[in-house]
């Protein structure tokens, strides 16, 4: 039976109605991967996944990346990271980047090898705020005027975790877990501004509101202006889907075709807990 898919409101994404732990659904890898490449974002609600199930779900999409920040790795489950605003004894239990600032990005763009897909599974959801917003970087690129496409075709941009750490720390009053992390020792990397998807071949804008430092070889003012214009275009409402989390939601995104950001959440009033797996 084909995977039941319903388009999400907006220009991209689909909801899949499937129980990923049902024994009969173990052979769905090809369908799930095809759906991800077709729609760029999959929402799979109503799941009951333990940590092993989440890793098994990730394996449908490719090899799970086990190189995660050790401070927030889930013990005994290499490849799973805790994302949370919860503190225990004054220490954050998961990756936490402050309550207020949006940070549009593609996961791990500060590394030489880009993450291909990310899965986020929600366990505790805030009654208000804490949504994740996704931007369709493929459609946004496709809609650019031809002259602009030509102008940016061969440009490369520098992605810097040092700059990300600095800007997040400033925005969060020193609360960001990136700032404190050993990841801040990664050297800067260059990526194409327009990424050709290795499977679909479609072009996408690889941007980041804090992690992208400058366009290589371009005058700094021109680089800042171009990056700001492209980000504003890509994250404008026609290209954005906002996911309001319910417990048991599994969301999977094509990290080579989309950008995303967490939305503000008041941590003094609302708890948020999700687990993340990334696929290489
Ligand atoms: C992420 O950037 O991978 C997490 C997004 C979120 O916390 O909503």
PDB file of C-alpha atoms and ligand atoms in Angstrom:
ATOM      1  CA  UNK A   1       0.000   0.000   0.000  1.00  0.00           C
ATOM      2  CA  UNK A   2       1.429   3.469  -0.842  1.00  0.00           C
ATOM      3  CA  UNK A   3       2.359   5.738   2.068  1.00  0.00           C
ATOM      4  CA  UNK A   4      -0.725   7.907   2.827  1.00  0.00           C
ATOM      5  CA  UNK A   5       0.368  11.548   2.364  1.00  0.00           C
ATOM      6  CA  UNK A   6      -1.603  14.789   2.675  1.00  0.00           C
ATOM      7  CA  UNK A   7      -0.064  18.140   1.702  1.00  0.00           C
ATOM      8  CA  UNK A   8       0.519  20.608   4.535  1.00  0.00           C
ATOM      9  CA  UNK A   9      -1.005  24.067   4.169  1.00  0.00           C
ATOM     10  CA  UNK A  10       1.409  26.180   2.113  1.00  0.00           C
ATOM     11  CA  UNK A  11       3.904  25.473  -0.625  1.00  0.00           C
ATOM     12  CA  UNK A  12       5.698  22.423   0.736  1.00  0.00           C
ATOM     13  CA  UNK A  13       5.589  19.578   3.231  1.00  0.00           C
ATOM     14  CA  UNK A  14       3.241  16.641   3.719  1.00  0.00           C
ATOM     15  CA  UNK A  15       1.657  14.809   6.617  1.00  0.00           C
ATOM     16  CA  UNK A  16       2.166  11.045   6.592  1.00  0.00           C
ATOM     17  CA  UNK A  17      -0.336   8.826   8.371  1.00  0.00           C
ATOM     18  CA  UNK A  18       1.663   5.825   9.456  1.00  0.00           C
ATOM     19  CA  UNK A  19       2.649   4.020  12.652  1.00  0.00           C
ATOM     20  CA  UNK A  20       6.396   3.711  12.323  1.00  0.00           C
ATOM     21  CA  UNK A  21       6.634   1.012  15.001  1.00  0.00           C
ATOM     22  CA  UNK A  22       4.122  -1.342  13.361  1.00  0.00           C
ATOM     23  CA  UNK A  23       6.023  -4.474  12.219  1.00  0.00           C
ATOM     24  CA  UNK A  24       4.375  -4.285   8.771  1.00  0.00           C
ATOM     25  CA  UNK A  25       5.871  -0.830   8.215  1.00  0.00           C
ATOM     26  CA  UNK A  26       9.541  -1.748   8.603  1.00  0.00           C
ATOM     27  CA  UNK A  27       9.933  -1.950   4.829  1.00  0.00           C
ATOM     28  CA  UNK A  28       8.864   1.630   4.214  1.00  0.00           C
ATOM     29  CA  UNK A  29      12.347   3.167   3.818  1.00  0.00           C
ATOM     30  CA  UNK A  30      12.143   3.734   0.060  1.00  0.00           C
ATOM     31  CA  UNK A  31       8.648   5.296   0.305  1.00  0.00           C
ATOM     32  CA  UNK A  32       9.639   7.547   3.217  1.00  0.00           C
ATOM     33  CA  UNK A  33      12.801   8.729   1.499  1.00  0.00           C
ATOM     34  CA  UNK A  34      10.937   9.393  -1.745  1.00  0.00           C
ATOM     35  CA  UNK A  35       8.280  11.344   0.189  1.00  0.00           C
ATOM     36  CA  UNK A  36      10.988  13.394   1.901  1.00  0.00           C
ATOM     37  CA  UNK A  37      12.648  14.260  -1.404  1.00  0.00           C
ATOM     38  CA  UNK A  38       9.285  15.098  -3.008  1.00  0.00           C
ATOM     39  CA  UNK A  39       7.945  17.239  -0.135  1.00  0.00           C
ATOM     40  CA  UNK A  40      11.113  18.343   1.764  1.00  0.00           C
ATOM     41  CA  UNK A  41       9.268  18.188   5.104  1.00  0.00           C
ATOM     42  CA  UNK A  42       7.286  15.299   6.600  1.00  0.00           C
ATOM     43  CA  UNK A  43       5.051  15.541   9.653  1.00  0.00           C
ATOM     44  CA  UNK A  44       4.287  12.108  11.103  1.00  0.00           C
ATOM     45  CA  UNK A  45       1.930  12.606  14.057  1.00  0.00           C
ATOM     46  CA  UNK A  46       0.768  10.241  16.803  1.00  0.00           C
ATOM     47  CA  UNK A  47       3.963   8.227  17.237  1.00  0.00           C
ATOM     48  CA  UNK A  48       4.965   6.372  20.426  1.00  0.00           C
ATOM     49  CA  UNK A  49       8.708   6.093  20.001  1.00  0.00           C
ATOM     50  CA  UNK A  50      11.242   5.022  22.576  1.00  0.00           C
ATOM     51  CA  UNK A  51      14.873   5.973  21.910  1.00  0.00           C
ATOM     52  CA  UNK A  52      15.580   2.791  19.937  1.00  0.00           C
ATOM     53  CA  UNK A  53      12.442   3.368  17.831  1.00  0.00           C
ATOM     54  CA  UNK A  54      13.563   6.899  17.029  1.00  0.00           C
ATOM     55  CA  UNK A  55      16.946   5.645  15.852  1.00  0.00           C
ATOM     56  CA  UNK A  56      15.176   2.987  13.760  1.00  0.00           C
ATOM     57  CA  UNK A  57      12.957   5.715  12.258  1.00  0.00           C
ATOM     58  CA  UNK A  58      16.062   7.772  11.409  1.00  0.00           C
ATOM     59  CA  UNK A  59      17.683   4.770   9.718  1.00  0.00           C
ATOM     60  CA  UNK A  60      14.848   4.793   7.117  1.00  0.00           C
ATOM     61  CA  UNK A  61      16.410   8.017   5.801  1.00  0.00           C
ATOM     62  CA  UNK A  62      20.110   7.073   5.856  1.00  0.00           C
ATOM     63  CA  UNK A  63      23.064   6.442   8.188  1.00  0.00           C
ATOM     64  CA  UNK A  64      22.570   8.133  11.565  1.00  0.00           C
ATOM     65  CA  UNK A  65      25.241  10.702  12.452  1.00  0.00           C
ATOM     66  CA  UNK A  66      26.723   9.710  15.805  1.00  0.00           C
ATOM     67  CA  UNK A  67      28.990  12.764  16.085  1.00  0.00           C
ATOM     68  CA  UNK A  68      26.736  14.796  18.347  1.00  0.00           C
ATOM     69  CA  UNK A  69      27.570  17.262  21.107  1.00  0.00           C
ATOM     70  CA  UNK A  70      28.417  14.888  23.965  1.00  0.00           C
ATOM     71  CA  UNK A  71      26.962  17.173  26.631  1.00  0.00           C
ATOM     72  CA  UNK A  72      23.441  16.556  25.294  1.00  0.00           C
ATOM     73  CA  UNK A  73      23.793  13.075  23.782  1.00  0.00           C
ATOM     74  CA  UNK A  74      21.222  10.605  25.082  1.00  0.00           C
ATOM     75  CA  UNK A  75      23.152   8.012  27.143  1.00  0.00           C
ATOM     76  CA  UNK A  76      23.332   4.621  25.464  1.00  0.00           C
ATOM     77  CA  UNK A  77      21.804   5.847  22.181  1.00  0.00           C
ATOM     78  CA  UNK A  78      24.597   7.241  20.013  1.00  0.00           C
ATOM     79  CA  UNK A  79      23.099   9.685  17.539  1.00  0.00           C
ATOM     80  CA  UNK A  80      20.284  11.047  19.724  1.00  0.00           C
ATOM     81  CA  UNK A  81      20.464  14.582  21.101  1.00  0.00           C
ATOM     82  CA  UNK A  82      18.186  16.155  23.718  1.00  0.00           C
ATOM     83  CA  UNK A  83      16.708  19.537  22.772  1.00  0.00           C
ATOM     84  CA  UNK A  84      15.113  21.242  25.754  1.00  0.00           C
ATOM     85  CA  UNK A  85      14.645  24.370  27.815  1.00  0.00           C
ATOM     86  CA  UNK A  86      14.413  22.302  31.016  1.00  0.00           C
ATOM     87  CA  UNK A  87      17.055  22.724  33.714  1.00  0.00           C
ATOM     88  CA  UNK A  88      17.978  20.296  36.475  1.00  0.00           C
ATOM     89  CA  UNK A  89      20.062  21.626  39.368  1.00  0.00           C
ATOM     90  CA  UNK A  90      20.626  24.789  37.352  1.00  0.00           C
ATOM     91  CA  UNK A  91      21.995  22.924  34.310  1.00  0.00           C
ATOM     92  CA  UNK A  92      20.284  22.656  30.943  1.00  0.00           C
ATOM     93  CA  UNK A  93      19.399  19.039  30.136  1.00  0.00           C
ATOM     94  CA  UNK A  94      19.456  19.656  26.395  1.00  0.00           C
ATOM     95  CA  UNK A  95      20.555  21.994  23.640  1.00  0.00           C
ATOM     96  CA  UNK A  96      19.086  25.359  24.513  1.00  0.00           C
ATOM     97  CA  UNK A  97      19.626  28.603  22.645  1.00  0.00           C
ATOM     98  CA  UNK A  98      17.642  31.128  24.641  1.00  0.00           C
ATOM     99  CA  UNK A  99      13.975  32.049  24.730  1.00  0.00           C
ATOM    100  CA  UNK A 100      13.728  34.956  22.374  1.00  0.00           C
ATOM    101  CA  UNK A 101      15.878  34.949  19.303  1.00  0.00           C
ATOM    102  CA  UNK A 102      15.007  33.164  16.056  1.00  0.00           C
ATOM    103  CA  UNK A 103      17.984  31.636  14.315  1.00  0.00           C
ATOM    104  CA  UNK A 104      17.278  30.437  10.781  1.00  0.00           C
ATOM    105  CA  UNK A 105      19.708  27.743   9.715  1.00  0.00           C
ATOM    106  CA  UNK A 106      20.311  24.353   8.143  1.00  0.00           C
ATOM    107  CA  UNK A 107      21.595  21.894  10.752  1.00  0.00           C
ATOM    108  CA  UNK A 108      25.371  21.594  11.066  1.00  0.00           C
ATOM    109  CA  UNK A 109      26.184  23.936   8.188  1.00  0.00           C
ATOM    110  CA  UNK A 110      29.294  24.888  10.170  1.00  0.00           C
ATOM    111  CA  UNK A 111      30.684  21.418   9.419  1.00  0.00           C
ATOM    112  CA  UNK A 112      32.320  20.393   6.127  1.00  0.00           C
ATOM    113  CA  UNK A 113      29.810  17.567   5.579  1.00  0.00           C
ATOM    114  CA  UNK A 114      26.221  18.765   5.571  1.00  0.00           C
ATOM    115  CA  UNK A 115      23.500  16.861   7.418  1.00  0.00           C
ATOM    116  CA  UNK A 116      21.127  15.372   4.832  1.00  0.00           C
ATOM    117  CA  UNK A 117      18.030  15.001   6.991  1.00  0.00           C
ATOM    118  CA  UNK A 118      17.001  15.709  10.571  1.00  0.00           C
ATOM    119  CA  UNK A 119      14.283  14.063  12.683  1.00  0.00           C
ATOM    120  CA  UNK A 120      12.775  15.807  15.695  1.00  0.00           C
ATOM    121  CA  UNK A 121      10.421  13.902  18.010  1.00  0.00           C
ATOM    122  CA  UNK A 122       8.410  15.797  20.579  1.00  0.00           C
ATOM    123  CA  UNK A 123       7.729  14.568  24.109  1.00  0.00           C
ATOM    124  CA  UNK A 124       6.836  17.656  26.171  1.00  0.00           C
ATOM    125  CA  UNK A 125       5.262  20.579  24.330  1.00  0.00           C
ATOM    126  CA  UNK A 126       4.743  24.128  25.592  1.00  0.00           C
ATOM    127  CA  UNK A 127       1.159  25.422  25.718  1.00  0.00           C
ATOM    128  CA  UNK A 128       2.422  28.599  24.109  1.00  0.00           C
ATOM    129  CA  UNK A 129       5.385  29.294  21.806  1.00  0.00           C
ATOM    130  CA  UNK A 130       8.233  26.919  20.965  1.00  0.00           C
ATOM    131  CA  UNK A 131       6.930  26.121  17.479  1.00  0.00           C
ATOM    132  CA  UNK A 132       9.466  25.198  14.816  1.00  0.00           C
ATOM    133  CA  UNK A 133       9.257  27.226  11.615  1.00  0.00           C
ATOM    134  CA  UNK A 134      10.455  25.760   8.321  1.00  0.00           C
ATOM    135  CA  UNK A 135      11.308  27.618   5.123  1.00  0.00           C
ATOM    136  CA  UNK A 136      11.250  26.052   1.678  1.00  0.00           C
ATOM    137  CA  UNK A 137      14.705  27.069   0.443  1.00  0.00           C
ATOM    138  CA  UNK A 138      14.166  25.201  -2.838  1.00  0.00           C
ATOM    139  CA  UNK A 139      10.956  26.973  -3.860  1.00  0.00           C
ATOM    140  CA  UNK A 140      12.414  30.286  -2.662  1.00  0.00           C
ATOM    141  CA  UNK A 141      15.409  29.754  -4.948  1.00  0.00           C
ATOM    142  CA  UNK A 142      13.237  28.656  -7.889  1.00  0.00           C
ATOM    143  CA  UNK A 143      11.207  31.882  -7.604  1.00  0.00           C
ATOM    144  CA  UNK A 144      14.237  34.223  -7.803  1.00  0.00           C
ATOM    145  CA  UNK A 145      14.542  36.369 -10.937  1.00  0.00           C
ATOM    146  CA  UNK A 146      16.821  34.855 -13.601  1.00  0.00           C
ATOM    147  CA  UNK A 147      19.412  37.687 -13.327  1.00  0.00           C
ATOM    148  CA  UNK A 148      19.758  37.154  -9.584  1.00  0.00           C
ATOM    149  CA  UNK A 149      20.103  33.393 -10.073  1.00  0.00           C
ATOM    150  CA  UNK A 150      22.891  34.079 -12.535  1.00  0.00           C
ATOM    151  CA  UNK A 151      24.593  36.534 -10.153  1.00  0.00           C
ATOM    152  CA  UNK A 152      24.667  34.061  -7.246  1.00  0.00           C
ATOM    153  CA  UNK A 153      25.214  30.847  -9.225  1.00  0.00           C
ATOM    154  CA  UNK A 154      28.869  30.306  -8.332  1.00  0.00           C
ATOM    155  CA  UNK A 155      29.138  32.176  -5.041  1.00  0.00           C
ATOM    156  CA  UNK A 156      30.386  30.539  -1.873  1.00  0.00           C
ATOM    157  CA  UNK A 157      29.732  31.581   1.712  1.00  0.00           C
ATOM    158  CA  UNK A 158      31.697  31.098   4.917  1.00  0.00           C
ATOM    159  CA  UNK A 159      29.843  29.363   7.779  1.00  0.00           C
ATOM    160  CA  UNK A 160      31.298  29.958  11.221  1.00  0.00           C
ATOM    161  CA  UNK A 161      30.331  28.331  14.505  1.00  0.00           C
ATOM    162  CA  UNK A 162      32.438  30.945  16.281  1.00  0.00           C
ATOM    163  CA  UNK A 163      30.221  33.713  14.889  1.00  0.00           C
ATOM    164  CA  UNK A 164      27.100  31.643  15.699  1.00  0.00           C
ATOM    165  CA  UNK A 165      28.255  31.164  19.291  1.00  0.00           C
ATOM    166  CA  UNK A 166      29.017  34.858  19.678  1.00  0.00           C
ATOM    167  CA  UNK A 167      25.690  36.067  18.241  1.00  0.00           C
ATOM    168  CA  UNK A 168      23.629  33.474  20.141  1.00  0.00           C
ATOM    169  CA  UNK A 169      25.368  34.320  23.368  1.00  0.00           C
ATOM    170  CA  UNK A 170      24.678  38.016  22.841  1.00  0.00           C
ATOM    171  CA  UNK A 171      21.019  37.329  21.988  1.00  0.00           C
ATOM    172  CA  UNK A 172      20.441  34.978  24.928  1.00  0.00           C
ATOM    173  CA  UNK A 173      22.334  36.834  27.660  1.00  0.00           C
ATOM    174  CA  UNK A 174      24.991  34.091  27.765  1.00  0.00           C
ATOM    175  CA  UNK A 175      22.453  31.208  27.903  1.00  0.00           C
ATOM    176  CA  UNK A 176      23.251  29.610  24.549  1.00  0.00           C
ATOM    177  CA  UNK A 177      24.621  26.088  24.717  1.00  0.00           C
ATOM    178  CA  UNK A 178      26.571  26.650  21.492  1.00  0.00           C
ATOM    179  CA  UNK A 179      28.629  29.370  23.165  1.00  0.00           C
ATOM    180  CA  UNK A 180      29.704  27.107  25.988  1.00  0.00           C
ATOM    181  CA  UNK A 181      30.328  24.087  23.805  1.00  0.00           C
ATOM    182  CA  UNK A 182      33.506  22.475  22.574  1.00  0.00           C
ATOM    183  CA  UNK A 183      31.953  22.699  19.091  1.00  0.00           C
ATOM    184  CA  UNK A 184      33.134  26.296  19.099  1.00  0.00           C
ATOM    185  CA  UNK A 185      36.574  24.992  18.174  1.00  0.00           C
ATOM    186  CA  UNK A 186      35.448  23.925  14.653  1.00  0.00           C
ATOM    187  CA  UNK A 187      37.258  25.877  11.938  1.00  0.00           C
ATOM    188  CA  UNK A 188      35.196  27.974   9.522  1.00  0.00           C
ATOM    189  CA  UNK A 189      33.951  26.182   6.398  1.00  0.00           C
ATOM    190  CA  UNK A 190      32.860  27.267   2.916  1.00  0.00           C
ATOM    191  CA  UNK A 191      29.701  26.022   1.175  1.00  0.00           C
ATOM    192  CA  UNK A 192      28.039  27.015  -2.100  1.00  0.00           C
ATOM    193  CA  UNK A 193      25.335  29.655  -1.643  1.00  0.00           C
ATOM    194  CA  UNK A 194      23.181  27.675  -4.057  1.00  0.00           C
ATOM    195  CA  UNK A 195      23.230  24.014  -3.187  1.00  0.00           C
ATOM    196  CA  UNK A 196      22.386  21.442  -5.877  1.00  0.00           C
ATOM    197  CA  UNK A 197      20.489  18.625  -4.170  1.00  0.00           C
ATOM    198  CA  UNK A 198      22.442  15.372  -4.616  1.00  0.00           C
ATOM    199  CA  UNK A 199      19.252  13.365  -5.301  1.00  0.00           C
ATOM    200  CA  UNK A 200      16.703  15.710  -6.867  1.00  0.00           C
ATOM    201  CA  UNK A 201      19.215  18.062  -8.513  1.00  0.00           C
ATOM    202  CA  UNK A 202      17.082  21.060  -7.457  1.00  0.00           C
ATOM    203  CA  UNK A 203      18.869  24.244  -6.357  1.00  0.00           C
ATOM    204  CA  UNK A 204      18.349  25.581  -2.809  1.00  0.00           C
ATOM    205  CA  UNK A 205      19.578  28.620  -0.914  1.00  0.00           C
ATOM    206  CA  UNK A 206      21.932  27.579   1.891  1.00  0.00           C
ATOM    207  CA  UNK A 207      21.660  30.452   4.356  1.00  0.00           C
ATOM    208  CA  UNK A 208      21.809  31.085   8.097  1.00  0.00           C
ATOM    209  CA  UNK A 209      20.885  34.201  10.042  1.00  0.00           C
ATOM    210  CA  UNK A 210      23.797  33.813  12.487  1.00  0.00           C
ATOM    211  CA  UNK A 211      26.118  31.126  11.168  1.00  0.00           C
ATOM    212  CA  UNK A 212      26.806  32.585   7.707  1.00  0.00           C
ATOM    213  CA  UNK A 213      29.609  35.119   7.984  1.00  0.00           C
ATOM    214  CA  UNK A 214      30.210  36.473   4.481  1.00  0.00           C
ATOM    215  CA  UNK A 215      30.263  35.667   0.783  1.00  0.00           C
ATOM    216  CA  UNK A 216      33.755  34.814  -0.369  1.00  0.00           C
ATOM    217  CA  UNK A 217      35.472  37.512  -2.432  1.00  0.00           C
ATOM    218  CA  UNK A 218      32.622  40.043  -2.175  1.00  0.00           C
ATOM    219  CA  UNK A 219      32.766  43.548  -0.734  1.00  0.00           C
ATOM    220  CA  UNK A 220      31.596  43.203   2.943  1.00  0.00           C
ATOM    221  CA  UNK A 221      28.684  45.659   2.630  1.00  0.00           C
ATOM    222  CA  UNK A 222      27.487  44.040  -0.597  1.00  0.00           C
ATOM    223  CA  UNK A 223      27.816  40.588   0.987  1.00  0.00           C
ATOM    224  CA  UNK A 224      25.813  41.621   4.084  1.00  0.00           C
ATOM    225  CA  UNK A 225      23.074  43.186   1.939  1.00  0.00           C
ATOM    226  CA  UNK A 226      22.813  40.210  -0.426  1.00  0.00           C
ATOM    227  CA  UNK A 227      22.687  37.673   2.426  1.00  0.00           C
ATOM    228  CA  UNK A 228      20.035  39.728   4.249  1.00  0.00           C
ATOM    229  CA  UNK A 229      17.909  40.063   1.084  1.00  0.00           C
ATOM    230  CA  UNK A 230      18.101  36.345   0.288  1.00  0.00           C
ATOM    231  CA  UNK A 231      17.252  35.376   3.878  1.00  0.00           C
ATOM    232  CA  UNK A 232      14.325  37.808   4.031  1.00  0.00           C
ATOM    233  CA  UNK A 233      13.001  36.373   0.751  1.00  0.00           C
ATOM    234  CA  UNK A 234      13.430  32.721   1.802  1.00  0.00           C
ATOM    235  CA  UNK A 235      11.839  33.206   5.236  1.00  0.00           C
ATOM    236  CA  UNK A 236       8.965  35.371   4.012  1.00  0.00           C
ATOM    237  CA  UNK A 237       5.502  33.977   4.666  1.00  0.00           C
ATOM    238  CA  UNK A 238       4.780  32.321   1.279  1.00  0.00           C
ATOM    239  CA  UNK A 239       7.686  29.918   1.886  1.00  0.00           C
ATOM    240  CA  UNK A 240       7.197  29.237   5.599  1.00  0.00           C
ATOM    241  CA  UNK A 241       5.332  26.463   7.425  1.00  0.00           C
ATOM    242  CA  UNK A 242       5.016  26.810  11.219  1.00  0.00           C
ATOM    243  CA  UNK A 243       4.793  23.541  13.138  1.00  0.00           C
ATOM    244  CA  UNK A 244       2.903  23.722  16.427  1.00  0.00           C
ATOM    245  CA  UNK A 245       4.103  20.642  18.319  1.00  0.00           C
ATOM    246  CA  UNK A 246       1.890  17.981  19.882  1.00  0.00           C
ATOM    247  CA  UNK A 247       3.381  15.160  21.989  1.00  0.00           C
ATOM    248  CA  UNK A 248       4.168  12.251  19.681  1.00  0.00           C
ATOM    249  CA  UNK A 249       4.851  14.351  16.583  1.00  0.00           C
ATOM    250  CA  UNK A 250       7.793  13.234  14.509  1.00  0.00           C
ATOM    251  CA  UNK A 251       8.953  15.818  11.992  1.00  0.00           C
ATOM    252  CA  UNK A 252      11.583  15.023   9.365  1.00  0.00           C
ATOM    253  CA  UNK A 253      13.136  17.626   7.102  1.00  0.00           C
ATOM    254  CA  UNK A 254      15.431  17.565   4.113  1.00  0.00           C
ATOM    255  CA  UNK A 255      18.255  19.647   5.522  1.00  0.00           C
ATOM    256  CA  UNK A 256      19.677  20.282   2.025  1.00  0.00           C
ATOM    257  CA  UNK A 257      16.434  21.880   0.837  1.00  0.00           C
ATOM    258  CA  UNK A 258      15.009  23.771   3.828  1.00  0.00           C
ATOM    259  CA  UNK A 259      15.924  26.164   6.636  1.00  0.00           C
ATOM    260  CA  UNK A 260      14.359  26.157  10.088  1.00  0.00           C
ATOM    261  CA  UNK A 261      14.248  28.002  13.391  1.00  0.00           C
ATOM    262  CA  UNK A 262      12.786  27.433  16.841  1.00  0.00           C
ATOM    263  CA  UNK A 263      10.256  30.098  17.845  1.00  0.00           C
ATOM    264  CA  UNK A 264      10.404  31.996  21.126  1.00  0.00           C
ATOM    265  CA  UNK A 265       9.175  30.157  24.236  1.00  0.00           C
ATOM    266  CA  UNK A 266       8.947  31.483  27.786  1.00  0.00           C
ATOM    267  CA  UNK A 267      11.026  28.953  29.729  1.00  0.00           C
ATOM    268  CA  UNK A 268       9.894  30.363  33.075  1.00  0.00           C
ATOM    269  CA  UNK A 269       6.349  29.139  32.238  1.00  0.00           C
ATOM    270  CA  UNK A 270       6.625  26.362  29.649  1.00  0.00           C
ATOM    271  CA  UNK A 271       8.676  23.184  29.346  1.00  0.00           C
ATOM    272  CA  UNK A 272       9.807  21.820  25.996  1.00  0.00           C
ATOM    273  CA  UNK A 273      11.493  18.462  25.359  1.00  0.00           C
ATOM    274  CA  UNK A 274      12.345  16.891  22.030  1.00  0.00           C
ATOM    275  CA  UNK A 275      14.854  14.325  20.781  1.00  0.00           C
ATOM    276  CA  UNK A 276      16.802  14.809  17.561  1.00  0.00           C
ATOM    277  CA  UNK A 277      18.551  12.444  15.180  1.00  0.00           C
ATOM    278  CA  UNK A 278      20.528  13.501  12.119  1.00  0.00           C
ATOM    279  CA  UNK A 279      21.252  11.531   9.005  1.00  0.00           C
ATOM    280  CA  UNK A 280      24.385  11.826   6.870  1.00  0.00           C
TER     281      UNK A 280
HETATM  282  C1  LIG B   1      17.024  22.433  15.596  1.00  0.00           C
HETATM  283  O1  LIG B   1      17.481  23.498  15.220  1.00  0.00           O
HETATM  284  O2  LIG B   1      17.454  21.363  15.139  1.00  0.00           O
HETATM  285  C2  LIG B   1      15.934  22.389  16.668  1.00  0.00           C
HETATM  286  C3  LIG B   1      14.763  23.239  16.311  1.00  0.00           C
HETATM  287  C4  LIG B   1      13.831  23.422  17.482  1.00  0.00           C
HETATM  288  O3  LIG B   1      14.239  23.316  18.644  1.00  0.00           O
HETATM  289  O4  LIG B   1      12.659  23.745  17.240  1.00  0.00           O
END
